[in-house]
Amino acid sequence: MSPMDSAAARDRALDAAEELYYARGVSCVGMDELRGTSGLSLKRLYQLFPAKEQLVAAYLARRDERWRGRLAARVARQPEARERIPAVFDWLEEWFGEPGFRGCAWINVHGELGATSELVAEQVRAHKEAFRDYLDTLVAEADLPAALTGPLFLLAEGAMVTAGITGSTRPAAEAREAARTLVAAAGRDGLSRPAPTA
Amino acid sequence: MSPMDSAAARDRALDAAEELYYARGVSCVGMDELRGTSGLSLKRLYQLFPAKEQLVAAYLARRDERWRGRLAARVARQPEARERIPAVFDWLEEWFGEPGFRGCAWINVHGELGATSELVAEQVRAHKEAFRDYLDTLVAEADLPAALTGPLFLLAEGAMVTAGITGSTRPAAEAREAARTLVAAAGRDGLSRPAPTA
DNA sequence: CCATCTGGAGAACGCTCGTTCTCCCTTGCT
DNA sequence: AGCAAGGGAGAACGAGCGTTCTCCAGATGG
């Protein structure tokens, strides 16, 4: 049990937290169940995270890193800059179809704890801002007007929340088509056009 | 007192539920606090609603009626059929700016209880479906293709969730502009055009 | 080989919750 | 006037929460 194991214990704790909190909501999962799933003792859990709120925040932070990493990796497979924007919605569609998908973890946790825990609310705002910034770089790389970022972000958020409520992957396809239309309309204005298309 | 008071008591209970549940989340508000705010005794509360879950469902049902009523009233002030779609986002913007706005009650409660209470999850799905159906009638009245409903719905949902997280009214304006673009693009196709515009 | 310490298992604590029960006062009927 | 009925106030109850404490097995250093 060298200090190296402390990192492994942290991972186990966060694995259990992610599995249980995402599936059933934070307040439905007690520390006892977390102890059982992680295999860690309550004492160890509390020396890693001094309170449940911090464990929730750490779970959200690690999930944020992984979520944006998976998205970026999937989108980066698309060489054409302007095609990377629809690729965002392709990835959303794959995500919505995964077994156990229950909507956006940050939207859900904001509904649950946003009014109660400022620490959690801040994690949610940070995650959404990072996602929006990422979309913004895609828009810039495609030489499209920056005003496109907002609408694309709203389409993605709407798709996440709707897929979470209805359990369908269809919102991703609808959002992708709408995004294509908006991109085409923005490209049609003389505002910021890349090299001529045809 | 007389049976008439039973309806008044119900209203008081739902008023208190709406005020407290929306502002702070359902699980943060106990029945004791509800008793204090409503002025009703615990006994009366429990004979009106046999369990907290039913009170939550009733609160959501009454709010659904009022919310859609306010939206429809605001939109109906717009005589031009095609202008009624942006009017939806005008109303969202007004709503987002109201004091005490904390996002969409149904999205929030879905994050909080959607995984736990099937009764609540069903209320959320019914509300969102009713909103989508309403948008669909606006699209039909404007002689626009039915495929426009999905994207408009996603823009509205994205605006609600983003306004709830960031506390800004800006998402409504972004969504309205995007909606205008989508409406224009749909009208440009020969699919279903009303009388020529110019 | 013994003293010391670390961490595991889980009991215990204090609190809050949803729900029910007790007690008392009012009220309306005969 | 007297009496059943019902509602108000709030205590009580059992369960579950987050957090802490107790106790003990086993490793470690001299």
XYZ file of C-alpha atoms in Angstrom, chain B:
198
model
C -64.948 23.462 6.325
C -67.197 23.046 3.286
C -66.015 21.025 0.249
C -65.328 24.299 -1.550
C -62.430 24.908 0.790
C -60.890 21.664 -0.292
C -60.198 23.230 -3.681
C -58.783 26.333 -2.023
C -56.556 24.172 0.173
C -55.368 22.333 -2.898
C -54.440 25.639 -4.510
C -52.557 26.757 -1.422
C -50.666 23.468 -1.338
C -49.764 23.716 -4.999
C -48.770 27.373 -4.644
C -46.358 26.468 -1.873
C -45.075 23.442 -3.768
C -44.430 25.469 -6.889
C -42.669 28.260 -5.057
C -40.398 25.995 -3.035
C -39.806 23.081 -5.397
C -38.959 25.281 -8.333
C -36.637 27.535 -6.385
C -34.656 24.916 -4.500
C -35.362 21.494 -5.950
C -37.833 18.878 -4.787
C -35.623 16.853 -2.490
C -34.390 19.955 -0.694
C -37.873 20.838 0.508
C -39.451 18.702 3.216
C -43.105 18.314 3.979
C -42.652 20.342 7.149
C -41.526 23.392 5.234
C -44.397 22.894 2.838
C -46.749 22.890 5.769
C -45.307 26.171 7.009
C -45.457 27.899 3.636
C -48.896 26.661 2.661
C -50.406 27.268 6.085
C -52.023 23.829 5.850
C -51.635 21.157 8.451
C -49.689 18.013 7.668
C -52.880 16.033 8.024
C -54.660 18.137 5.433
C -51.722 17.930 3.051
C -51.702 14.166 3.257
C -55.415 13.850 2.714
C -55.127 16.009 -0.387
C -52.049 14.185 -1.702
C -51.406 10.713 -0.304
C -47.654 11.012 -0.849
C -45.063 13.604 -1.753
C -44.656 12.104 -5.199
C -48.274 12.855 -6.018
C -47.888 16.424 -4.830
C -44.896 16.799 -7.111
C -46.867 15.372 -10.029
C -49.793 17.692 -9.325
C -47.481 20.679 -9.104
C -45.958 19.782 -12.465
C -49.378 19.240 -14.044
C -50.702 22.606 -12.928
C -47.510 24.371 -13.948
C -47.702 22.704 -17.353
C -51.169 24.088 -17.924
C -50.152 27.596 -16.870
C -46.833 27.578 -18.697
C -48.332 26.547 -21.997
C -51.220 28.937 -21.470
C -48.880 31.887 -20.971
C -46.819 30.893 -24.000
C -49.858 30.501 -26.236
C -51.344 33.792 -25.075
C -48.123 35.640 -25.814
C -47.709 34.040 -29.232
C -51.341 34.603 -30.214
C -50.750 38.358 -30.023
C -48.763 37.952 -33.219
C -51.199 38.046 -36.173
C -48.686 37.034 -38.855
C -48.506 33.224 -38.854
C -44.826 33.064 -39.753
C -43.929 35.639 -37.107
C -45.453 33.456 -34.401
C -42.427 31.209 -34.428
C -39.960 33.942 -33.444
C -42.593 35.070 -30.935
C -42.062 31.794 -29.080
C -38.464 32.819 -28.492
C -39.503 36.337 -27.563
C -41.581 34.836 -24.825
C -38.730 32.582 -23.737
C -36.548 35.664 -23.452
C -39.100 37.392 -21.249
C -39.407 34.263 -19.142
C -35.646 33.890 -18.731
C -35.475 37.456 -17.495
C -38.089 37.046 -14.785
C -36.804 37.263 -11.222
C -36.393 33.831 -9.704
C -35.968 32.108 -13.078
C -34.025 28.903 -12.484
C -34.309 27.044 -15.772
C -37.018 24.741 -17.032
C -38.829 23.087 -14.127
C -39.313 19.869 -16.096
C -35.695 19.546 -17.183
C -34.586 20.214 -13.618
C -36.991 17.747 -12.046
C -36.055 15.162 -14.637
C -32.427 15.457 -13.617
C -33.421 15.166 -10.000
C -36.099 12.453 -10.023
C -36.309 11.107 -13.566
C -34.331 8.010 -12.669
C -36.262 7.451 -9.432
C -39.914 8.256 -10.035
C -41.671 6.926 -13.106
C -44.659 9.148 -12.303
C -42.508 12.262 -12.483
C -40.662 11.064 -15.590
C -44.005 10.589 -17.314
C -45.073 14.138 -16.416
C -41.878 15.449 -17.963
C -42.300 13.472 -21.160
C -45.941 14.575 -21.446
C -45.016 18.230 -20.981
C -42.255 18.143 -23.560
C -44.437 16.302 -26.024
C -47.212 18.881 -25.551
C -44.739 21.703 -26.165
C -43.459 20.003 -29.279
C -47.018 19.477 -30.516
C -47.694 23.155 -29.984
C -44.656 24.090 -32.048
C -45.882 21.681 -34.683
C -49.194 23.523 -34.989
C -47.327 26.822 -35.356
C -45.201 25.310 -38.120
C -48.293 23.959 -39.878
C -50.137 27.278 -39.571
C -47.160 28.997 -41.162
C -47.298 26.520 -44.047
C -43.809 25.344 -43.323
C -42.527 21.788 -43.670
C -43.193 19.609 -40.634
C -39.502 18.716 -40.513
C -38.908 22.185 -39.096
C -40.574 21.331 -35.799
C -37.746 19.146 -34.486
C -34.980 21.711 -34.928
C -37.107 24.515 -33.484
C -37.886 22.348 -30.488
C -34.207 21.574 -29.977
C -33.296 25.262 -30.165
C -35.922 26.061 -27.544
C -34.780 23.251 -25.256
C -31.157 24.233 -25.664
C -32.032 27.828 -24.839
C -33.937 26.794 -21.715
C -31.204 24.568 -20.379
C -28.463 27.068 -21.148
C -30.350 29.978 -19.649
C -30.923 27.873 -16.555
C -27.237 27.083 -16.172
C -25.768 30.459 -17.060
C -28.554 32.689 -15.778
C -28.459 34.744 -18.965
C -31.309 35.613 -21.311
C -28.992 35.618 -24.316
C -29.699 32.023 -25.409
C -33.234 33.079 -26.288
C -31.994 35.699 -28.734
C -29.472 33.295 -30.266
C -32.148 30.654 -30.654
C -34.551 33.156 -32.207
C -32.031 34.209 -34.836
C -31.224 30.594 -35.645
C -34.936 29.831 -35.865
C -35.387 32.726 -38.283
C -32.598 31.356 -40.446
C -34.094 27.869 -40.448
C -37.548 29.213 -41.291
C -36.110 31.233 -44.147
C -34.157 28.265 -45.439
C -37.221 26.027 -45.273
C -39.322 28.647 -47.034
C -36.687 28.917 -49.765
C -37.163 25.275 -50.772
C -40.143 24.831 -53.052
C -41.555 22.302 -50.577
C -44.399 24.139 -48.937
C -44.514 27.807 -49.658
C -47.395 30.148 -48.866
C -48.126 33.147 -51.083
C -44.932 34.568 -52.662
C -43.086 36.888 -50.295
C -41.873 39.594 -52.663
